[in-house]
Amino acid sequence: MPGAGAGWSAELASFDREHVWHPYAPLPDPQEHLPVVGAKGVRLQLADGRTLIDGMASWWCAIHGYRHPRLDRALAEQLGRMAHVMFGGLTHEGAVRLAARLIELAPDGLDRVFFADSGSVAIEVAIKLCLQYQQALSARGGRRRPGTQRTRLLTIRGGYHGDTTGAMALCDPVAGMHHLFRPLLPEHIFAPRPPAGFAAALQERWREQTDALFSRHGEEIAAVVVEPIVQGAGGMRFYAPAYLAHLRALCDRYGALLVVDEIATGFGRSGRLFACEHAGVSPDVMCVGKALTGGYLSLAALLCSEEVAAGLSAGEGGALMHGPTFMANPLACAVAGASLELIAAGDWRHDVARIERALARGLGGADAIEGVADVRVLGAIGVIELDREVDVARATRAAVQAGVWLRPFGNLIYAMPPYIIDEDDLAALCEGMLAAARACCAQSRAVA
Ligand SMILES: *Cc1c(COP(=O)(O)O)cnc(C)c1O
């Protein structure tokens, strides 16, 4: 293999295929991975000189685009001070300022912050925090019958909360392949999936089934954990705010905490700063990640109320029992601080509304393609759902030929571009999505 700095080569490509795991992939991996040598604005630059419009924002993260001067500068300046320092017994300006900014932006009542290294870890911490809080409460003879243990969680079907085992137990049991990992996974309680549609009314049948789960298990439920309004990797589905409001009411009635997983939706993606705002709901715990650093580094955070923090801290352990090695990494905090400064400036509001209009316009024609089952847009998220599995290789090739990077899964071709994408690139992005849909549908017909 040529030495470092020699650039991309056929040797690196074959080493990659043989030795390096990629997400949700076998090894060796028969699928081609496109080598990226640089990225700027909304464009990825490939080793062969082509550039692609990034429709994925690197999985919801790169909301301000690549190599944003403000983010680059924040990172470089922090590097001049220190890359990392432990957070046990020590602290630093970037972490404290970032926590203050998060509290300022977050829904009312969330003013205690825990920094985690990734979204999945933030979910793990949320689970531990809720269990510790409920234990502390019951030890003090709190609001429920003695002898009951609140050790279970309730979620809705069709969700995705991460790949670590605690988080996996909350993912949809079928799509999350719970059968592969059964011995590792606690059995939580699954409410039905709310019917699709942001504008849908609260369905009586869903309400009855969910209420019944609470009347049966209400004393066992420590917390309800859900993605608010947008279910991402579980199917790119939108549900109506009334469902989240109803879950909030049930939590209040039965003494469960409400945890909202805003890891994908946080920081404007759904058209509100946080998706739970669509329902006017303040959760007890909120997890953010993905776009927190503008896509530069892995960092997540959990926010909770003063009541939860104080209740837990008065309990048996006297402390939240979690402390990752790279907690509140200063580089990650510095770039997250810069990213949230851009968010606080407020341009995202105009940009997300503009993207929503362009996606609705540009994907409108998809309905006419035979094999397209549904087209939906919410905020800066556009989805084409097929009535069949997407042939990922074929769809990717068609999109790349149109100058667009997409990463379809299941029967979904979808995009959530950086907020800075302009009108021409949005039109091209929509064309790329349509080309990918056509490629899958034409091929399936040929096979059938
Ligand atoms: C991506 C995601 C996670 C997991 O985050 P990682 O940083 O990949 O561990 C959790 N919840 C939701 C809703 C996500 O989209």
mmCIF file of N, CA and C in Angstrom, residues 104-164:
data_model
loop_
_atom_site.group_PDB
_atom_site.id
_atom_site.type_symbol
_atom_site.label_atom_id
_atom_site.label_comp_id
_atom_site.label_asym_id
_atom_site.label_seq_id
_atom_site.Cartn_x
_atom_site.Cartn_y
_atom_site.Cartn_z
ATOM 1 N N GLU A 104 -30.818 27.517 27.084
ATOM 2 C CA GLU A 104 -31.523 28.676 26.525
ATOM 3 C C GLU A 104 -32.425 28.262 25.355
ATOM 4 N N LEU A 105 -31.956 27.334 24.525
ATOM 5 C CA LEU A 105 -32.712 26.934 23.335
ATOM 6 C C LEU A 105 -33.796 25.898 23.643
ATOM 7 N N ALA A 106 -33.578 25.072 24.666
ATOM 8 C CA ALA A 106 -34.435 23.910 24.924
ATOM 9 C C ALA A 106 -35.823 24.313 25.406
ATOM 10 N N PRO A 107 -36.794 23.406 25.287
ATOM 11 C CA PRO A 107 -38.133 23.667 25.839
ATOM 12 C C PRO A 107 -38.050 23.993 27.333
ATOM 13 N N ASP A 108 -39.072 24.671 27.829
ATOM 14 C CA ASP A 108 -39.103 25.105 29.231
ATOM 15 C C ASP A 108 -38.870 23.961 30.196
ATOM 16 N N GLY A 109 -38.141 24.230 31.227
ATOM 17 C CA GLY A 109 -38.004 23.273 32.318
ATOM 18 C C GLY A 109 -36.800 22.347 32.188
ATOM 19 N N LEU A 110 -36.157 22.361 31.045
ATOM 20 C CA LEU A 110 -34.981 21.496 30.883
ATOM 21 C C LEU A 110 -33.733 22.348 31.126
ATOM 22 N N ASP A 111 -33.151 22.211 32.296
ATOM 23 C CA ASP A 111 -32.020 23.098 32.600
ATOM 24 C C ASP A 111 -30.866 22.386 33.300
ATOM 25 N N ARG A 112 -30.789 21.060 33.123
ATOM 26 C CA ARG A 112 -29.655 20.292 33.632
ATOM 27 C C ARG A 112 -29.097 19.492 32.456
ATOM 28 N N VAL A 113 -27.783 19.472 32.273
ATOM 29 C CA VAL A 113 -27.190 18.943 31.034
ATOM 30 C C VAL A 113 -26.145 17.866 31.329
ATOM 31 N N PHE A 114 -26.244 16.765 30.602
ATOM 32 C CA PHE A 114 -25.217 15.711 30.646
ATOM 33 C C PHE A 114 -24.660 15.558 29.244
ATOM 34 N N PHE A 115 -23.334 15.574 29.076
ATOM 35 C CA PHE A 115 -22.728 15.388 27.759
ATOM 36 C C PHE A 115 -22.320 13.931 27.556
ATOM 37 N N ALA A 116 -22.751 13.363 26.427
ATOM 38 C CA ALA A 116 -22.405 11.982 26.083
ATOM 39 C C ALA A 116 -21.660 11.981 24.749
ATOM 40 N N ASP A 117 -21.045 10.856 24.416
ATOM 41 C CA ASP A 117 -20.221 10.859 23.203
ATOM 42 C C ASP A 117 -20.982 10.582 21.918
ATOM 43 N N SER A 118 -22.183 10.000 22.012
ATOM 44 C CA SER A 118 -22.945 9.739 20.783
ATOM 45 C C SER A 118 -24.412 9.661 21.157
ATOM 46 N N GLY A 119 -25.256 9.622 20.149
ATOM 47 C CA GLY A 119 -26.689 9.547 20.390
ATOM 48 C C GLY A 119 -27.071 8.309 21.176
ATOM 49 N N SER A 120 -26.550 7.159 20.756
ATOM 50 C CA SER A 120 -26.901 5.910 21.448
ATOM 51 C C SER A 120 -26.530 5.992 22.920
ATOM 52 N N VAL A 121 -25.380 6.558 23.206
ATOM 53 C CA VAL A 121 -24.943 6.664 24.605
ATOM 54 C C VAL A 121 -25.871 7.613 25.371
ATOM 55 N N ALA A 122 -26.306 8.684 24.733
ATOM 56 C CA ALA A 122 -27.241 9.600 25.399
ATOM 57 C C ALA A 122 -28.529 8.868 25.766
ATOM 58 N N ILE A 123 -28.989 7.970 24.887
ATOM 59 C CA ILE A 123 -30.195 7.180 25.192
ATOM 60 C C ILE A 123 -29.926 6.241 26.372
ATOM 61 N N GLU A 124 -28.758 5.603 26.378
ATOM 62 C CA GLU A 124 -28.402 4.729 27.509
ATOM 63 C C GLU A 124 -28.427 5.538 28.816
ATOM 64 N N VAL A 125 -27.864 6.725 28.776
ATOM 65 C CA VAL A 125 -27.814 7.554 29.984
ATOM 66 C C VAL A 125 -29.233 7.958 30.392
ATOM 67 N N ALA A 126 -30.078 8.265 29.398
ATOM 68 C CA ALA A 126 -31.464 8.638 29.711
ATOM 69 C C ALA A 126 -32.172 7.484 30.423
ATOM 70 N N ILE A 127 -31.946 6.261 29.944
ATOM 71 C CA ILE A 127 -32.584 5.087 30.566
ATOM 72 C C ILE A 127 -32.106 4.946 32.013
ATOM 73 N N LYS A 128 -30.804 5.045 32.224
ATOM 74 C CA LYS A 128 -30.260 4.903 33.573
ATOM 75 C C LYS A 128 -30.775 6.019 34.483
ATOM 76 N N LEU A 129 -30.812 7.223 33.948
ATOM 77 C CA LEU A 129 -31.281 8.360 34.729
ATOM 78 C C LEU A 129 -32.730 8.158 35.172
ATOM 79 N N CYS A 130 -33.579 7.695 34.236
ATOM 80 C CA CYS A 130 -34.993 7.500 34.588
ATOM 81 C C CYS A 130 -35.138 6.406 35.639
ATOM 82 N N LEU A 131 -34.391 5.304 35.495
ATOM 83 C CA LEU A 131 -34.481 4.235 36.489
ATOM 84 C C LEU A 131 -33.978 4.699 37.848
ATOM 85 N N GLN A 132 -32.863 5.389 37.848
ATOM 86 C CA GLN A 132 -32.327 5.882 39.126
ATOM 87 C C GLN A 132 -33.282 6.865 39.792
ATOM 88 N N TYR A 133 -33.882 7.722 38.972
ATOM 89 C CA TYR A 133 -34.826 8.708 39.514
ATOM 90 C C TYR A 133 -36.023 8.010 40.157
ATOM 91 N N GLN A 134 -36.581 7.026 39.435
ATOM 92 C CA GLN A 134 -37.765 6.328 39.957
ATOM 93 C C GLN A 134 -37.422 5.540 41.216
ATOM 94 N N GLN A 135 -36.210 4.936 41.246
ATOM 95 C CA GLN A 135 -35.796 4.220 42.449
ATOM 96 C C GLN A 135 -35.692 5.161 43.639
ATOM 97 N N ALA A 136 -35.079 6.302 43.384
ATOM 98 C CA ALA A 136 -34.918 7.278 44.465
ATOM 99 C C ALA A 136 -36.285 7.723 44.976
ATOM 100 N N LEU A 137 -37.209 7.917 44.033
ATOM 101 C CA LEU A 137 -38.548 8.373 44.403
ATOM 102 C C LEU A 137 -39.264 7.313 45.232
ATOM 103 N N SER A 138 -39.151 6.044 44.818
ATOM 104 C CA SER A 138 -39.885 5.003 45.547
ATOM 105 C C SER A 138 -39.247 4.768 46.915
ATOM 106 N N ALA A 139 -37.934 4.946 47.025
ATOM 107 C CA ALA A 139 -37.278 4.796 48.333
ATOM 108 C C ALA A 139 -37.778 5.861 49.302
ATOM 109 N N ARG A 140 -38.148 7.016 48.752
ATOM 110 C CA ARG A 140 -38.665 8.077 49.622
ATOM 111 C C ARG A 140 -40.164 7.941 49.859
ATOM 112 N N GLY A 141 -40.738 6.785 49.396
ATOM 113 C CA GLY A 141 -42.174 6.590 49.561
ATOM 114 C C GLY A 141 -42.975 7.564 48.719
ATOM 115 N N GLY A 142 -42.509 7.733 47.510
ATOM 116 C CA GLY A 142 -43.080 8.716 46.587
ATOM 117 C C GLY A 142 -44.504 8.402 46.175
ATOM 118 N N ARG A 143 -44.802 8.737 44.912
ATOM 119 C CA ARG A 143 -46.199 8.777 44.515
ATOM 120 C C ARG A 143 -46.826 7.417 44.187
ATOM 121 N N ARG A 144 -46.238 6.307 44.584
ATOM 122 C CA ARG A 144 -46.936 5.080 44.192
ATOM 123 C C ARG A 144 -46.919 4.004 45.276
ATOM 124 N N ARG A 145 -47.643 2.940 44.976
ATOM 125 C CA ARG A 145 -47.775 1.847 45.939
ATOM 126 C C ARG A 145 -46.411 1.246 46.244
ATOM 127 N N PRO A 146 -46.138 0.938 47.513
ATOM 128 C CA PRO A 146 -44.879 0.281 47.839
ATOM 129 C C PRO A 146 -44.843 -1.121 47.237
ATOM 130 N N GLY A 147 -43.677 -1.614 46.940
ATOM 131 C CA GLY A 147 -43.544 -2.965 46.404
ATOM 132 C C GLY A 147 -43.527 -3.020 44.889
ATOM 133 N N THR A 148 -43.991 -1.978 44.225
ATOM 134 C CA THR A 148 -43.914 -1.991 42.763
ATOM 135 C C THR A 148 -42.578 -1.402 42.338
ATOM 136 N N GLN A 149 -42.071 -1.908 41.249
ATOM 137 C CA GLN A 149 -40.790 -1.433 40.736
ATOM 138 C C GLN A 149 -40.992 -0.852 39.350
ATOM 139 N N ARG A 150 -40.580 0.358 39.182
ATOM 140 C CA ARG A 150 -40.670 0.938 37.843
ATOM 141 C C ARG A 150 -39.369 0.638 37.093
ATOM 142 N N THR A 151 -39.374 -0.494 36.359
ATOM 143 C CA THR A 151 -38.147 -0.897 35.675
ATOM 144 C C THR A 151 -38.352 -1.025 34.170
ATOM 145 N N ARG A 152 -39.581 -0.753 33.711
ATOM 146 C CA ARG A 152 -39.826 -0.947 32.277
ATOM 147 C C ARG A 152 -40.032 0.389 31.585
ATOM 148 N N LEU A 153 -39.827 0.339 30.273
ATOM 149 C CA LEU A 153 -40.016 1.534 29.459
ATOM 150 C C LEU A 153 -41.144 1.266 28.477
ATOM 151 N N LEU A 154 -41.800 2.313 28.065
ATOM 152 C CA LEU A 154 -42.819 2.175 27.027
ATOM 153 C C LEU A 154 -42.390 3.034 25.842
ATOM 154 N N THR A 155 -42.571 2.486 24.654
ATOM 155 C CA THR A 155 -42.301 3.269 23.448
ATOM 156 C C THR A 155 -43.355 2.908 22.413
ATOM 157 N N ILE A 156 -43.281 3.566 21.244
ATOM 158 C CA ILE A 156 -44.213 3.228 20.166
ATOM 159 C C ILE A 156 -43.471 2.397 19.131
ATOM 160 N N ARG A 157 -44.197 1.538 18.443
ATOM 161 C CA ARG A 157 -43.576 0.734 17.388
ATOM 162 C C ARG A 157 -43.062 1.631 16.258
ATOM 163 N N GLY A 158 -42.072 1.116 15.535
ATOM 164 C CA GLY A 158 -41.566 1.853 14.377
ATOM 165 C C GLY A 158 -40.469 2.833 14.727
ATOM 166 N N GLY A 159 -39.977 2.796 15.977
ATOM 167 C CA GLY A 159 -38.970 3.764 16.392
ATOM 168 C C GLY A 159 -37.551 3.294 16.132
ATOM 169 N N TYR A 160 -36.634 4.235 16.245
ATOM 170 C CA TYR A 160 -35.191 3.934 16.213
ATOM 171 C C TYR A 160 -34.508 4.823 17.249
ATOM 172 N N HIS A 161 -33.702 4.221 18.122
ATOM 173 C CA HIS A 161 -33.047 5.005 19.177
ATOM 174 C C HIS A 161 -31.561 4.713 19.317
ATOM 175 N N GLY A 162 -30.988 3.963 18.384
ATOM 176 C CA GLY A 162 -29.551 3.714 18.456
ATOM 177 C C GLY A 162 -29.229 2.235 18.455
ATOM 178 N N ASP A 163 -27.959 1.927 18.438
ATOM 179 C CA ASP A 163 -27.499 0.554 18.210
ATOM 180 C C ASP A 163 -26.890 -0.124 19.430
ATOM 181 N N THR A 164 -26.707 0.570 20.541
ATOM 182 C CA THR A 164 -26.235 -0.099 21.755
ATOM 183 C C THR A 164 -27.412 -0.908 22.319
#
